[in-house]
C-alpha angles and dihedrals in degrees: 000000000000093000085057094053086058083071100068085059119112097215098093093204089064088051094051095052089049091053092058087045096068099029083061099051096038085060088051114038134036120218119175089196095040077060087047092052096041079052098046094053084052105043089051111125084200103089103189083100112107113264092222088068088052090049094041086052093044076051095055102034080057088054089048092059099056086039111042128062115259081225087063097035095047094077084064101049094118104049076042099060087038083058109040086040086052088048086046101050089041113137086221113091095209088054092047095053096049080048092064091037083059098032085062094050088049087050091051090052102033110020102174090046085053100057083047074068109061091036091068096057122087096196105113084199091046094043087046084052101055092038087069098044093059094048081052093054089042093054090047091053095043089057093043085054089048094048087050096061101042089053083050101055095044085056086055091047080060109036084062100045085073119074086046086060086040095056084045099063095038089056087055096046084053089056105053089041086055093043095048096044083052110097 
């Protein structure tokens, strides 16, 4: 909490150090109340709060989701979507924008969570947003599956091409065994 609070300070340098910080740990430790936290700052009506700690928690719940397992993270889902929606709806357009940054690594993780999501918004522009992030992370995906099995195939390919060099080389050893044993 108290790394949180550096990011109502003016001094941006604070603010960038503060920002390490919790990268850091996030990448290191999972804590299911430190998420809840992150979630409940974001997730605040009240908007008196400074714009730069909702866009410092948007920041870490993003990192949580290339870090933690969705199995960990699955028992969160709803304080996750309040907070990422209230991001999203935030009259602020910085926090807007890390909203749909985070929104698009929530789709990628939890897909059908996300369209809840949307479903929840009654923007017309939001809900359009978010629409073509998600055709966006679905594309992405489409082309890392497609990579994958191309690389997988070529590693078949491989893989076959083996025994075939295998057999080669044992028909060669025969020969020389059979042409040195030969008087």
């Amino acid at each position: 909490t108290d790394i949180i609070s550096l990011h109502g300070q003016t001094v941006k340098a604070i603010q960038s150090y503060a920002m390490s910080a919790m990268l850091c740990i996030i990448q290191n430790v999972k804590v299911r109340s430190g998420l809840q936290y992150i979630c409940s700052i974001i997730a605040v009506k009240d908007r008196k709060q400074l714009k730069d700690k909702n866009v410092a928690c948007l920041r870490y719940l993003r990192e949580i989701f290339l870090c933690w397992s969705t199995e960990y993270l699955s028992k969160d889902l709803r304080i996750i979507e309040n907070a990422i929606q209230q991001g999203l709806l935030d009259p602020v357009q910085k926090v807007r924008i890390e909203a749909k940054e985070t929104y698009a690594a929530f789709y990628r993780t939890f897909p059908k969570e996300g369209n809840k999501i949307i479903d929840k918004i009654n923007d017309y522009r939001m809900k359009s947003a978010l629409n073509s992030i998600c055709s966006k992370v679905d594309e992405l995906k489409y082309r890392e599956t497609e990579e994958k099995n191309l690389h997988k195939s070529k590693e078949i390919e491989a893989v076959s091409e083996l025994p075939d060099s295998f057999s080669n080389i044992l028909v060669l050893e025969q020969k020389n065994v059979r042409s040195s044993a030969a008087p």
